[in-house]
Coordinates of C-alpha atoms and ligand atoms in Angstrom, one line a residue:
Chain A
X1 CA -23.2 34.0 19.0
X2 CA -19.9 32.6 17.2
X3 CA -21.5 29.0 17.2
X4 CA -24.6 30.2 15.4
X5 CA -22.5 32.1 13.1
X6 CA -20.5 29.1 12.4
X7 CA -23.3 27.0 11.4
X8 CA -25.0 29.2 8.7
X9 CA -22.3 27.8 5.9
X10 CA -23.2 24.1 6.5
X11 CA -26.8 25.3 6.6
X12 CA -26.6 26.7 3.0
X13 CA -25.1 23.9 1.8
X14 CA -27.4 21.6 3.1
X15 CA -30.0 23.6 1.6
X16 CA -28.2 24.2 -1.5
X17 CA -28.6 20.1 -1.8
X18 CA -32.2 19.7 -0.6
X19 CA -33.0 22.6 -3.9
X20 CA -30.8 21.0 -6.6
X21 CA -32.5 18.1 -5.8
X22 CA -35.9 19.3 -5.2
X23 CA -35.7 20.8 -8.5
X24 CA -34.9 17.2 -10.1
X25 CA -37.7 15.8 -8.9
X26 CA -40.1 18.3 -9.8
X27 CA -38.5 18.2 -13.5
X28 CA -39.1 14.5 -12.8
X29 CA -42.9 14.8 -12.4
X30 CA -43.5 17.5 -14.8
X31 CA -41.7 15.1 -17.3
X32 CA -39.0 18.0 -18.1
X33 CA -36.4 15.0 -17.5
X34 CA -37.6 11.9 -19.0
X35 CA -37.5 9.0 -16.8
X36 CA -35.9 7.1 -19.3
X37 CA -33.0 9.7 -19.2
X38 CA -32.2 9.6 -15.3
X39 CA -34.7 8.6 -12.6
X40 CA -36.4 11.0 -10.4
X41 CA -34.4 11.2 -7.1
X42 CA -37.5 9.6 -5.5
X43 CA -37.3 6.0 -7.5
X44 CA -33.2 6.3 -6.6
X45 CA -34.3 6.0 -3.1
X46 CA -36.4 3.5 -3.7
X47 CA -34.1 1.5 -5.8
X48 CA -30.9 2.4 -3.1
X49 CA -33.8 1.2 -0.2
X50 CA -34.0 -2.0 -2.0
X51 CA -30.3 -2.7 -2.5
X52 CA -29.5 -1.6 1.0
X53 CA -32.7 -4.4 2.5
X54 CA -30.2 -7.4 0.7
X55 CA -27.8 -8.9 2.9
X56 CA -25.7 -9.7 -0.5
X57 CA -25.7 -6.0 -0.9
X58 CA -24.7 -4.7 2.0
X59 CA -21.8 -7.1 2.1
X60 CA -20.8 -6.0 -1.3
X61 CA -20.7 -2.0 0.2
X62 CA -19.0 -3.1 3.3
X63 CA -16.3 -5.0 1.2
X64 CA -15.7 -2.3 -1.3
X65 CA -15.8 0.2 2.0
X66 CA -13.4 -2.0 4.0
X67 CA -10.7 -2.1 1.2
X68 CA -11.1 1.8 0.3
X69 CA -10.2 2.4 4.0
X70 CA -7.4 0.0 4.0
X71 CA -6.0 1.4 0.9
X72 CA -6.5 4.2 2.3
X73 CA -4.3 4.3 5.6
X74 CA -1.6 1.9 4.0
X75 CA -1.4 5.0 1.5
X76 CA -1.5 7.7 3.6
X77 CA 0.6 6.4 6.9
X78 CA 3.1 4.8 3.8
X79 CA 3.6 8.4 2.1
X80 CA 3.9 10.3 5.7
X81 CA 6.5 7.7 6.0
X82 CA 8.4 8.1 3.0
X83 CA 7.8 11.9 2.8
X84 CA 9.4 11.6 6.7
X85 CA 12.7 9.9 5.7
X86 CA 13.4 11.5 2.5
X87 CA 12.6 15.1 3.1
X88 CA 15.8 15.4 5.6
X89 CA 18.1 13.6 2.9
X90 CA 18.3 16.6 0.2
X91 CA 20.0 14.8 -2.2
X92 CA 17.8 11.7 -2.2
X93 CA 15.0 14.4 -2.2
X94 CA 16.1 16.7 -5.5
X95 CA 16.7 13.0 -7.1
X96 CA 13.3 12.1 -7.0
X97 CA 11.2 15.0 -7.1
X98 CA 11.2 15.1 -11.1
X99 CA 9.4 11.3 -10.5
X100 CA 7.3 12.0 -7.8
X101 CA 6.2 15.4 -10.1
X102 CA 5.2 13.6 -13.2
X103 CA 3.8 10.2 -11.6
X104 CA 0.7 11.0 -12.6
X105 CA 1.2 11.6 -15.7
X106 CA 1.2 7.5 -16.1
X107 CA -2.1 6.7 -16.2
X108 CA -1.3 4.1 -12.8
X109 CA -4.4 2.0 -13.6
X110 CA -3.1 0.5 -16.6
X111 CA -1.0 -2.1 -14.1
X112 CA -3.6 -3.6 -13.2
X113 CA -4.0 -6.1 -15.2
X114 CA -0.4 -6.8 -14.6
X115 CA -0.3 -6.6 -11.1
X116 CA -3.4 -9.5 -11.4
X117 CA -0.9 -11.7 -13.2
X118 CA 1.3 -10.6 -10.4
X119 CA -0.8 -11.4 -7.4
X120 CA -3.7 -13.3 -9.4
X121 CA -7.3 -12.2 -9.2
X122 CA -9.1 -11.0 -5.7
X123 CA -8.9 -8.2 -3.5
X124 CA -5.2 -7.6 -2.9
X125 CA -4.3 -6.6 -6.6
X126 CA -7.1 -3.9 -6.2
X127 CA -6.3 -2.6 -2.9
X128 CA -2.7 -2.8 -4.1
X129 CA -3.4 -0.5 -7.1
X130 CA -5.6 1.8 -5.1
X131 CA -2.4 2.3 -2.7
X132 CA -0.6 2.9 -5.7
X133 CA -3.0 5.7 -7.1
X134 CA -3.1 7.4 -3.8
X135 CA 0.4 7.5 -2.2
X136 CA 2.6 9.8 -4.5
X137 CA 0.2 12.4 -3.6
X138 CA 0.6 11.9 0.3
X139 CA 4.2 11.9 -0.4
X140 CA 3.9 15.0 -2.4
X141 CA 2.0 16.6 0.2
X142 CA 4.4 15.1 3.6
X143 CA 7.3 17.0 1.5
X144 CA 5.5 20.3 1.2
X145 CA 3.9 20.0 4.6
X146 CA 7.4 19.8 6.2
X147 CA 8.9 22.5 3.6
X148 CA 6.0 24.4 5.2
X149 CA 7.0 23.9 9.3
X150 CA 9.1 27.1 10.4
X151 CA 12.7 26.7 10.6
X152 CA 12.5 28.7 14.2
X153 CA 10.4 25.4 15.2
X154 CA 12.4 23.0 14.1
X155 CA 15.6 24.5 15.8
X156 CA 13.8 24.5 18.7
X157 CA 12.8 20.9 18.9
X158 CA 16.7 20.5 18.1
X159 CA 17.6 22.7 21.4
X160 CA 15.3 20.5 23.2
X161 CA 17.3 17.6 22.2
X162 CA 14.7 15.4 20.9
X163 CA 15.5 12.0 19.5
X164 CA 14.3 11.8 16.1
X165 CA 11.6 10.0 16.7
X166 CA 10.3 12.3 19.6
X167 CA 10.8 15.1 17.0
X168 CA 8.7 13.2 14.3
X169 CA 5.9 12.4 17.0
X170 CA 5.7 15.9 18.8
X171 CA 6.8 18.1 16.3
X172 CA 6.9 17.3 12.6
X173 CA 3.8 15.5 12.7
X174 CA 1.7 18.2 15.2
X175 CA 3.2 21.2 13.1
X176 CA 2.1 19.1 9.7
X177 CA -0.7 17.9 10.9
X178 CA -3.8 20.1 8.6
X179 CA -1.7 19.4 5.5
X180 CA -1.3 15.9 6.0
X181 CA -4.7 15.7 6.8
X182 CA -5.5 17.3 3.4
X183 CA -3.7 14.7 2.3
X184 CA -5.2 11.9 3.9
X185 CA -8.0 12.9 2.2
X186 CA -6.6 12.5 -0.9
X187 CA -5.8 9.1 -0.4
X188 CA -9.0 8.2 0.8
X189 CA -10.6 9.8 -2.6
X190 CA -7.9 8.0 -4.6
X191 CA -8.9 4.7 -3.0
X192 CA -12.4 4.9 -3.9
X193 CA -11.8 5.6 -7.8
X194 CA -9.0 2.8 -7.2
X195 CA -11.1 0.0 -5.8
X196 CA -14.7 1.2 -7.2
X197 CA -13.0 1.2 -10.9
X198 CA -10.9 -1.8 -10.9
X199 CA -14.1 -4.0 -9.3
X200 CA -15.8 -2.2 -12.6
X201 CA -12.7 -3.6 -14.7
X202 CA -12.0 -6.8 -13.6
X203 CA -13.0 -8.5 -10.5
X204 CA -16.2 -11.0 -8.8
X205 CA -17.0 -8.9 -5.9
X206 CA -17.8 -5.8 -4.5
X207 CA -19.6 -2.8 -5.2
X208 CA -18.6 -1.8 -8.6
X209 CA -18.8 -5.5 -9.8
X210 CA -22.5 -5.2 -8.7
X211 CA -22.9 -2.1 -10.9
X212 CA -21.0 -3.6 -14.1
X213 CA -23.1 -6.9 -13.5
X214 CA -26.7 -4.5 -13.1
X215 CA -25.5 -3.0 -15.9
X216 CA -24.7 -6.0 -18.2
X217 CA -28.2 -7.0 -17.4
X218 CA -30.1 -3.8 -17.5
X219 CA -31.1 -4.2 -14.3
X220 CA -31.0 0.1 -14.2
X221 CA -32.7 0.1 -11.1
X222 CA -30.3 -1.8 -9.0
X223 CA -27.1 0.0 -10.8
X224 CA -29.1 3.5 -9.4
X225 CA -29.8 1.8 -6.4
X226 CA -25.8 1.2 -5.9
X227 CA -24.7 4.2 -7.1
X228 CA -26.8 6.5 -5.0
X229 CA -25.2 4.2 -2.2
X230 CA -21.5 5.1 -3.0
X231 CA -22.7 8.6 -3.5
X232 CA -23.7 8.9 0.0
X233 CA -20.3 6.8 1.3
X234 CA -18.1 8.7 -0.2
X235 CA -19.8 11.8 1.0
X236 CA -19.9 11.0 3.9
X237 CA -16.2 9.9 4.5
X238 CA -15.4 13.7 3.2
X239 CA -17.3 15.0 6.0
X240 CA -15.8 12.9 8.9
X241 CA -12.2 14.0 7.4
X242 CA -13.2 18.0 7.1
X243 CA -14.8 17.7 10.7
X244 CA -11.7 15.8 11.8
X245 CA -9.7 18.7 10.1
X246 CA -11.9 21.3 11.5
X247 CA -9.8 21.0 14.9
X248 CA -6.1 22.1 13.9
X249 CA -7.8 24.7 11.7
X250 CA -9.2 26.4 14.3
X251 CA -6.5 26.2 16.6
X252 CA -4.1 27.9 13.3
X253 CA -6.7 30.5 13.6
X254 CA -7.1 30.4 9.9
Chain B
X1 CA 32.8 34.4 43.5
X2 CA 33.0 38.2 43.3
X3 CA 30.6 40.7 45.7
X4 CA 28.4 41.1 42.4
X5 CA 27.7 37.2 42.4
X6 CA 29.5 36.6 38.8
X7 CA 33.1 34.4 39.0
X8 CA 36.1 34.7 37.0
X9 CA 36.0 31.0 35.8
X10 CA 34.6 31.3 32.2
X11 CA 31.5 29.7 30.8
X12 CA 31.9 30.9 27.0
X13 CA 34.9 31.4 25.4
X14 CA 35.0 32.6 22.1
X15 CA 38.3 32.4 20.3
X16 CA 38.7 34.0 16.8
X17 CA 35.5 32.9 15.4
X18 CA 34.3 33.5 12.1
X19 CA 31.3 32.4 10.3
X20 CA 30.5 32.1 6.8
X21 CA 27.2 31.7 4.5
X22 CA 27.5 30.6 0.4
X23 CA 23.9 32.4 -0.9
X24 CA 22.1 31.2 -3.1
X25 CA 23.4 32.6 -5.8
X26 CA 27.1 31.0 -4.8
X27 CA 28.0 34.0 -3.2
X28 CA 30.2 33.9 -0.2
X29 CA 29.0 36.2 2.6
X30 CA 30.7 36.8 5.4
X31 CA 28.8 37.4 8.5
X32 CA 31.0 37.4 11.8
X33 CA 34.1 37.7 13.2
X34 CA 36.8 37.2 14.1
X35 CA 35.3 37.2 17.4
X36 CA 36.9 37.0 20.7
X37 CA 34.7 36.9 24.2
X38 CA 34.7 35.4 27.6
X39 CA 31.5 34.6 29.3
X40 CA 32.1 34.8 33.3
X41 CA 30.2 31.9 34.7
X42 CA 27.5 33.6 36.4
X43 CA 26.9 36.9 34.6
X44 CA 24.6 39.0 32.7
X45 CA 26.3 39.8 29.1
X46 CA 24.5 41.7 27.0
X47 CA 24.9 42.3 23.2
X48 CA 24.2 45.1 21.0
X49 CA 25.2 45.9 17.4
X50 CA 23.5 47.2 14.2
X51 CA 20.9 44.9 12.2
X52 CA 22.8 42.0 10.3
X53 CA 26.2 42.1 12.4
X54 CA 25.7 38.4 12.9
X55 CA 24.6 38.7 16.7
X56 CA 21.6 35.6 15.8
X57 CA 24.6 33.3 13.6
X58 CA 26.4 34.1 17.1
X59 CA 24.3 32.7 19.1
X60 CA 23.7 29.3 16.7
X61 CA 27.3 29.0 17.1
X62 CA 27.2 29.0 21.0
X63 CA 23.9 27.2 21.2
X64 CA 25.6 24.3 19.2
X65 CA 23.2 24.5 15.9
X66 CA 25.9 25.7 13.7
X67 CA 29.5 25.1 14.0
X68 CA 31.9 28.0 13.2
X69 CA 33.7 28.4 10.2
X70 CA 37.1 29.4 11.3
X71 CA 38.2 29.5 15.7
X72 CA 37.0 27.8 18.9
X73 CA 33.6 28.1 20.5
X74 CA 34.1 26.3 24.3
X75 CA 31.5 25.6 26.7
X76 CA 33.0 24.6 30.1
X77 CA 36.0 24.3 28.5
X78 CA 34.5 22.1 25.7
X79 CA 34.2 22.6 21.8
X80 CA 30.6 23.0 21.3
X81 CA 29.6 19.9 19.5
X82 CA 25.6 19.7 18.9
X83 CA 23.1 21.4 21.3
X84 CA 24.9 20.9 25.0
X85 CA 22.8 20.0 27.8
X86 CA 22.0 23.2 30.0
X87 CA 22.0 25.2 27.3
X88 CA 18.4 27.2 26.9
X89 CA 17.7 29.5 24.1
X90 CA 14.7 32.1 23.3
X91 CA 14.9 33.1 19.4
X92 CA 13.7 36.0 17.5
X93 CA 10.9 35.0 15.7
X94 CA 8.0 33.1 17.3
X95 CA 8.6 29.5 17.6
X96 CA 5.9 28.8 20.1
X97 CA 4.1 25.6 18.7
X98 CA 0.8 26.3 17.4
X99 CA -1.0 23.0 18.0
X100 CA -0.3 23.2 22.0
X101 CA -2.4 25.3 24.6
X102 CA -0.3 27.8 26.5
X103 CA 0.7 25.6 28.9
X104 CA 1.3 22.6 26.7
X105 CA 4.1 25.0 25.5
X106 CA 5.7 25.6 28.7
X107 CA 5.6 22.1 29.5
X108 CA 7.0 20.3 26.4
X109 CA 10.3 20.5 27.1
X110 CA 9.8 19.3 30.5
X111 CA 7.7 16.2 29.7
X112 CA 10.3 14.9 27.1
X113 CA 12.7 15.1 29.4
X114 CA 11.0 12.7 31.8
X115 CA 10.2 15.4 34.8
X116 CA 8.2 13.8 37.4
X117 CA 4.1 14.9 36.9
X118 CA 4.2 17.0 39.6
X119 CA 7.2 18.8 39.2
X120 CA 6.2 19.8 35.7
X121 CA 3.1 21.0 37.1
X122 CA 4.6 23.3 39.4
X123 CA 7.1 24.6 37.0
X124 CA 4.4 25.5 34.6
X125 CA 2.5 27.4 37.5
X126 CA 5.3 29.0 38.5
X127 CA 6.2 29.9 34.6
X128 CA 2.3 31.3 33.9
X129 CA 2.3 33.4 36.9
X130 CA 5.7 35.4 36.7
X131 CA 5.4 35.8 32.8
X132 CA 1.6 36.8 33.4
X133 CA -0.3 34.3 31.4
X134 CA -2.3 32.8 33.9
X135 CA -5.3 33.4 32.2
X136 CA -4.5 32.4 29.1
X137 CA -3.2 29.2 30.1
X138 CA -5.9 27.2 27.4
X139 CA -5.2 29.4 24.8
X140 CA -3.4 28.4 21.9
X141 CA -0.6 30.6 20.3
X142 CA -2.8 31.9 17.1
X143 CA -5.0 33.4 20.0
X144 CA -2.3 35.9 21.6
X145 CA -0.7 38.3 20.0
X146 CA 3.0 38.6 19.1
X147 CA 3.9 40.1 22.8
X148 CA 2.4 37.0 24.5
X149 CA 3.4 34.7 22.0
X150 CA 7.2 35.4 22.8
X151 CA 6.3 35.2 26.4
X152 CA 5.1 31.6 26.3
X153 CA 8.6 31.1 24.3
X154 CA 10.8 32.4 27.0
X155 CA 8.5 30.7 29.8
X156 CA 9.2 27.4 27.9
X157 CA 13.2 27.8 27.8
X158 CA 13.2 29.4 31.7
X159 CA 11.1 25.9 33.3
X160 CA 14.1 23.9 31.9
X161 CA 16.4 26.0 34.3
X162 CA 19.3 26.4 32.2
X163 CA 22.2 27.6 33.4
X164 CA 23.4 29.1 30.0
X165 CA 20.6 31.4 28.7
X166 CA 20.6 32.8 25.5
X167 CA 18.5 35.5 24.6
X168 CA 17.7 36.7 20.7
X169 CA 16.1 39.7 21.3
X170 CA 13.2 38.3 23.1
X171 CA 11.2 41.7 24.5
X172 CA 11.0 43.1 21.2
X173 CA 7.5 42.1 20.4
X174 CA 6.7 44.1 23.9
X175 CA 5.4 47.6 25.2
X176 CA 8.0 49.6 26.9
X177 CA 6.3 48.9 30.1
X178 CA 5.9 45.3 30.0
X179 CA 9.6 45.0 28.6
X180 CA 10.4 47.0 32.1
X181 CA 8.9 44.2 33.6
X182 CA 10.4 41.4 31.7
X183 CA 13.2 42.8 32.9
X184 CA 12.8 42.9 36.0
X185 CA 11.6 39.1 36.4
X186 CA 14.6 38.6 34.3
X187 CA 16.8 39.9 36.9
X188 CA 15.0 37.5 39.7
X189 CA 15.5 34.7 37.9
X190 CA 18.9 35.1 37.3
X191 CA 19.9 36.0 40.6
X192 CA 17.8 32.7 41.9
X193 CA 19.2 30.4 39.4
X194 CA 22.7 31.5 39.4
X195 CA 22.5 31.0 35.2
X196 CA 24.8 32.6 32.8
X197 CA 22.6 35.1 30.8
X198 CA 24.0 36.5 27.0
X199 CA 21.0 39.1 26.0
X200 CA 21.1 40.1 22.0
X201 CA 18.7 43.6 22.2
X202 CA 18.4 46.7 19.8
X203 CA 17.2 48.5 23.3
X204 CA 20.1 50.4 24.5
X205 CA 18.3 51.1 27.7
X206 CA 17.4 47.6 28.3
X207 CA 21.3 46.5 27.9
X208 CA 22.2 49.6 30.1
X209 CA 19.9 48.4 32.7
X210 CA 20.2 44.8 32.7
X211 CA 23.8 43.9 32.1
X212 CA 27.5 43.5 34.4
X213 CA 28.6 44.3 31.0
X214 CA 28.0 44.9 27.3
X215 CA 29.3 44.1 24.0
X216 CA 29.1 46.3 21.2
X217 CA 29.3 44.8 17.9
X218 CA 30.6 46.1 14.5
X219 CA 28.7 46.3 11.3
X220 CA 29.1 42.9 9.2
X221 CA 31.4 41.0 9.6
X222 CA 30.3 42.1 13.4
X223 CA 33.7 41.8 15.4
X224 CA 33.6 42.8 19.6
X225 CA 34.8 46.7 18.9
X226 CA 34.1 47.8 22.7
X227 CA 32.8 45.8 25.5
X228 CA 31.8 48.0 28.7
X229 CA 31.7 47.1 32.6
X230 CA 28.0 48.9 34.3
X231 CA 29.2 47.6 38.2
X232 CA 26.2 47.3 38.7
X233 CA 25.4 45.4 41.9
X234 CA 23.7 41.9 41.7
X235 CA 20.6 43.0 43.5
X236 CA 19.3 45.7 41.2
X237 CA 16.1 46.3 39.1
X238 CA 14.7 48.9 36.3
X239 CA 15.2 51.6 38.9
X240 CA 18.9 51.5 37.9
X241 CA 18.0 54.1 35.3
X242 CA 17.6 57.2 37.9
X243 CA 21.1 56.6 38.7
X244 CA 23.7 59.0 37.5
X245 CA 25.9 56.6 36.0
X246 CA 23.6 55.1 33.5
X247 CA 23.1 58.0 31.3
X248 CA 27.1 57.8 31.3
X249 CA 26.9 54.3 30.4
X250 CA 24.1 54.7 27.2
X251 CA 27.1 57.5 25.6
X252 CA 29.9 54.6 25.9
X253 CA 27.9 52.0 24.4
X254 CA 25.7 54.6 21.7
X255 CA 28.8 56.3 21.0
X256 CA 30.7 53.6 18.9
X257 CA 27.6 52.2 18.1
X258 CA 26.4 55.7 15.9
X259 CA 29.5 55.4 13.9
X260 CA 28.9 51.8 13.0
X261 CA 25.7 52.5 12.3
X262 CA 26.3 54.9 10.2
X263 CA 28.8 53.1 8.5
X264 CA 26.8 50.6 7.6
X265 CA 23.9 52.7 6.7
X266 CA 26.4 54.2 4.5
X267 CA 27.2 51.1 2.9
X268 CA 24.0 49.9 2.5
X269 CA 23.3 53.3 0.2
X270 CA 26.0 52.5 -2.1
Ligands
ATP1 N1 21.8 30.8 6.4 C1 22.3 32.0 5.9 N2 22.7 32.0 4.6 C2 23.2 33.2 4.1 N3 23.4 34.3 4.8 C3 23.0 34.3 6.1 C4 22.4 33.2 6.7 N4 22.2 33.5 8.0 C5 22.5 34.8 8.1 N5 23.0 35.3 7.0 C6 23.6 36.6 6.8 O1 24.5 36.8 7.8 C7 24.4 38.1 8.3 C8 24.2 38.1 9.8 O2 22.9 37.6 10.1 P1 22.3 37.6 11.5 O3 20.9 37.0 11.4 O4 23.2 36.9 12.5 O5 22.2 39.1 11.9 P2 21.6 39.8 13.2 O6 22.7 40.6 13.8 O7 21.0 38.8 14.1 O8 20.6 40.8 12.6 P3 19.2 41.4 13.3 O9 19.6 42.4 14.2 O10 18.5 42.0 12.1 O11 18.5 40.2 13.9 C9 23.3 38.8 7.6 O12 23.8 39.6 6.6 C10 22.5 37.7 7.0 O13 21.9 38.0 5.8
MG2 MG1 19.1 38.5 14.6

């Protein structure tokens, strides 16, 4: 049955997990793996049980998590934008692709200390920078996605006469759609390094403030207790996008 | 309007018109004309000529997504400025859109332009029957093969009723026996609709037995070098080819058409 069949990767992998971290925690016990090196995945329950039973904690995740996601989508619907309007401009397109190629070869989050003098301290210079880190790639990725769209296609949204936005909404976009998903994805990755790291930097709030501060204090349960928390966030939000992905995939019959 | 249903008032009129590609490379290739021809409203024009006469860049020209390099291209009397309303076209490679079911396909065009729920409906139905994907109405493109694929194309540019229909070799993805079919339903539909058809086929027998008249195309540049009258009558199908006369009519069109080909085989080799 093709259903059954289907379900034997994510089977593996969920087994694959359930062994790597079996193994830990029998190393744990046996004292292979000091306790003083890394706790046994047991006690990082424990310690992410703990963190998760504080309402302060939670509203640190969910503040972290709510600014991930916005930088996220203001990243990601910003580059399909910009990807959208340049790609038919070839000029404005061959002038910019030699940026858009080596943006990351600036390492972005070394503005953000200047953006705080910009904006001052709080939540906006970090989601601001995480938009940063994350929308040259959904950019990059728009361009390529549309380079990828067959020409027969997009004469024949022209023969249908579409306004250009109709052929943005029911073509471009549809016939992009797994790539820009991909990256979507991106984004959303780029946005948890962005606001995680910059919390960890220089900020009074959220989740990876609550590590730095656990840490400064050695308070090593509570830093595992967050971390195995983000772990399991980010991990989750990967798995909503691939099952969201799944879809068109299937339908390309790739 | 003549007994066969076509008219002497033209639809297409092609005068002198050339086209013109720069490669790559900055070369300058030159891939059709001069071309002269008259489509009579109302009739069945077929096209054949070898691979890479410019048959495809002439129908861009007349389907308004590329503008001619040198001469006139007139619809109705009109230069052909941007895709004209009324104008339908099936191309040669698969366009169907791979992220809509079957019938999706069929019906995009018709829900952007506005159509009326039920109409569309009955279009579509109408569309999946005669081009014999009823059953594959849920299925989405990757799930059909080329043959089918192609199908779902033409049924998408036939629902819009066009009354110019251009055709880029659209059966060749088929079995001989299906394309017989095509055919066939091809015929119905343009004696129902009254359209102007322009067919671009490699098939010989499919021009022979589809067409008022053919145009046989030179080697690139492709220029009109013969252009042939069948007299066929308007209500006629695929059993046209027991007649006596078609045989006669494959020699006239294969004849010039051998020597081009060769030719241009010729100058491919050197
Ligand atoms: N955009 C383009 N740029 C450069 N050359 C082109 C372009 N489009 C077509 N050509 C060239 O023009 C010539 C005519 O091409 P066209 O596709 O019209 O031929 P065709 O008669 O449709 O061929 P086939 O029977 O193989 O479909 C070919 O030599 C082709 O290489
Ligand atoms: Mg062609």
């Amino acid at each position: 049955m093709k259903t059954g069949l289907t379900a034997i990767p994510y089977a593996l992998r969920l087994l694959l997990i359930v062994v790597l971290v079996g193994l830990w925690q029998v190393f744990c016990s046996i004292g292979l793996l000091g306790t003083g090196i890394v706790p046994a995945p047991v006690t990082i329950w424990h310690d992410m049980c703990a963190v998760m039973g504080q309402s302060a904690s939670r509203a640190a995740l969910w503040l972290s998590l709510r600014d991930i996601l916005i930088a996220a989508l203001i990243a990601g619907a910003g580059g399909i934008a910009v990807g959208m309007i340049v790609h038919p401009i070839r000029l404005l397109r061959a002038a910019l692709e030699p940026y858009l190629a080596s943006y990351y070869a600036v390492p972005t989050f070394i503005f953000y200390p200047a953006l705080i003098t910009v904006t001052g301290s709080g939540r906006l210079p970090i989601i601001l920078i995480s938009i940063m880190l994350g929308i040259v790639a959904m950019i990059t990725t728009t361009l390529t996605a549309l380079d990828g769209v067959s020409r027969s296609i997009v004469r024949t949204a022209r023969v249908f006469g579409l306004t250009p936005l109709q052929n943005v909404m029911y073509v471009r976009i549809p016939a992009a759609a797994p790539m820009l998903l991909s990256g979507l994805r991106l984004c959303v990755s780029y946005a948890f390094i962005g606001v995680i790291a910059s919390e960890f930097i220089m900020s009074d709030a959220g989740v990876g403030y609550q590590i730095a501060y656990a840490y400064d204090n050695f308070d090593t349960d509570t830093m595992y207790g967050y971390i195995g928390c983000v772990v399991v966030l980010a991990a989750a939000t990967t798995l909503g996008f691939d099952m969201i992905a799944a879809e068109p995939v299937k339908r390309e019959g790739a | 309007m003549t007994e066969n249903g076509q008219t002497d008032v033209p639809c297409v009129e092609l005068r002198q018109v050339e086209q013109r590609f720069t490669t790559r490379k900055g070369g300058n290739v030159h891939a059709l004309g001069p071309l002269d021809l008259t489509l009579r409203r109302g009739e069945f024009l077929s096209i054949v000529g070898p691979s890479g006469c410019g048959k495809s860049t002439l129908l861009d020209i007349l389907s308004g997504l590329a503008r001619p390099a040198a001469g006139q291209a007139l619809l109705n009397g009109q230069p052909i400025r941007g895709v004209p309303d009324g104008v339908g076209i099936v191309f040669q490679e698969d366009a169907s859109f791979g992220w809509l079911t079957v019938e999706n396909n069929i019906a995009f065009g018709l829900k952007r332009r506005g159509l009326a729920r039920d109409d569309i409906a009955a279009r579509v139905e109408h569309a999946l029957d005669f081009m014999g994907l009823r059953r594959f109405r849920t299925s989405y493109p990757s799930q059909l093969s080329g043959g089918m694929r192609q199908r779902v194309c033409i049924a998408r540019t036939l629902v819009m009723r066009p009354s110019l229909i251009l055709l880029d070799e659209p059966f060749g993805a088929l079995d001989q026996q299906t394309r017989l079919l095509m055919g066939d339903e091809l015929l119905r539909l343009w004696r129902e609709t009254n359209a102007t058809i322009l067919l671009i086929t490699h098939s010989l027998d499919e021009a022979v037995m589809l067409s008022d008249r053919i145009g046989v195309m030179s080697a690139r540049p492709g220029r009109l070098i013969k252009l042939v009258e069948t007299g066929w009558p308007r209500e006629r199908d695929s059993t046209v080819v027991s007649s006596p006369h078609y045989g006669d009519l494959l020699s006239e069109i294969w004849a010039p058409l051998r020597a081009e080909s060769n030719h241009h085989m010729a100058a491919n080799n050197a």
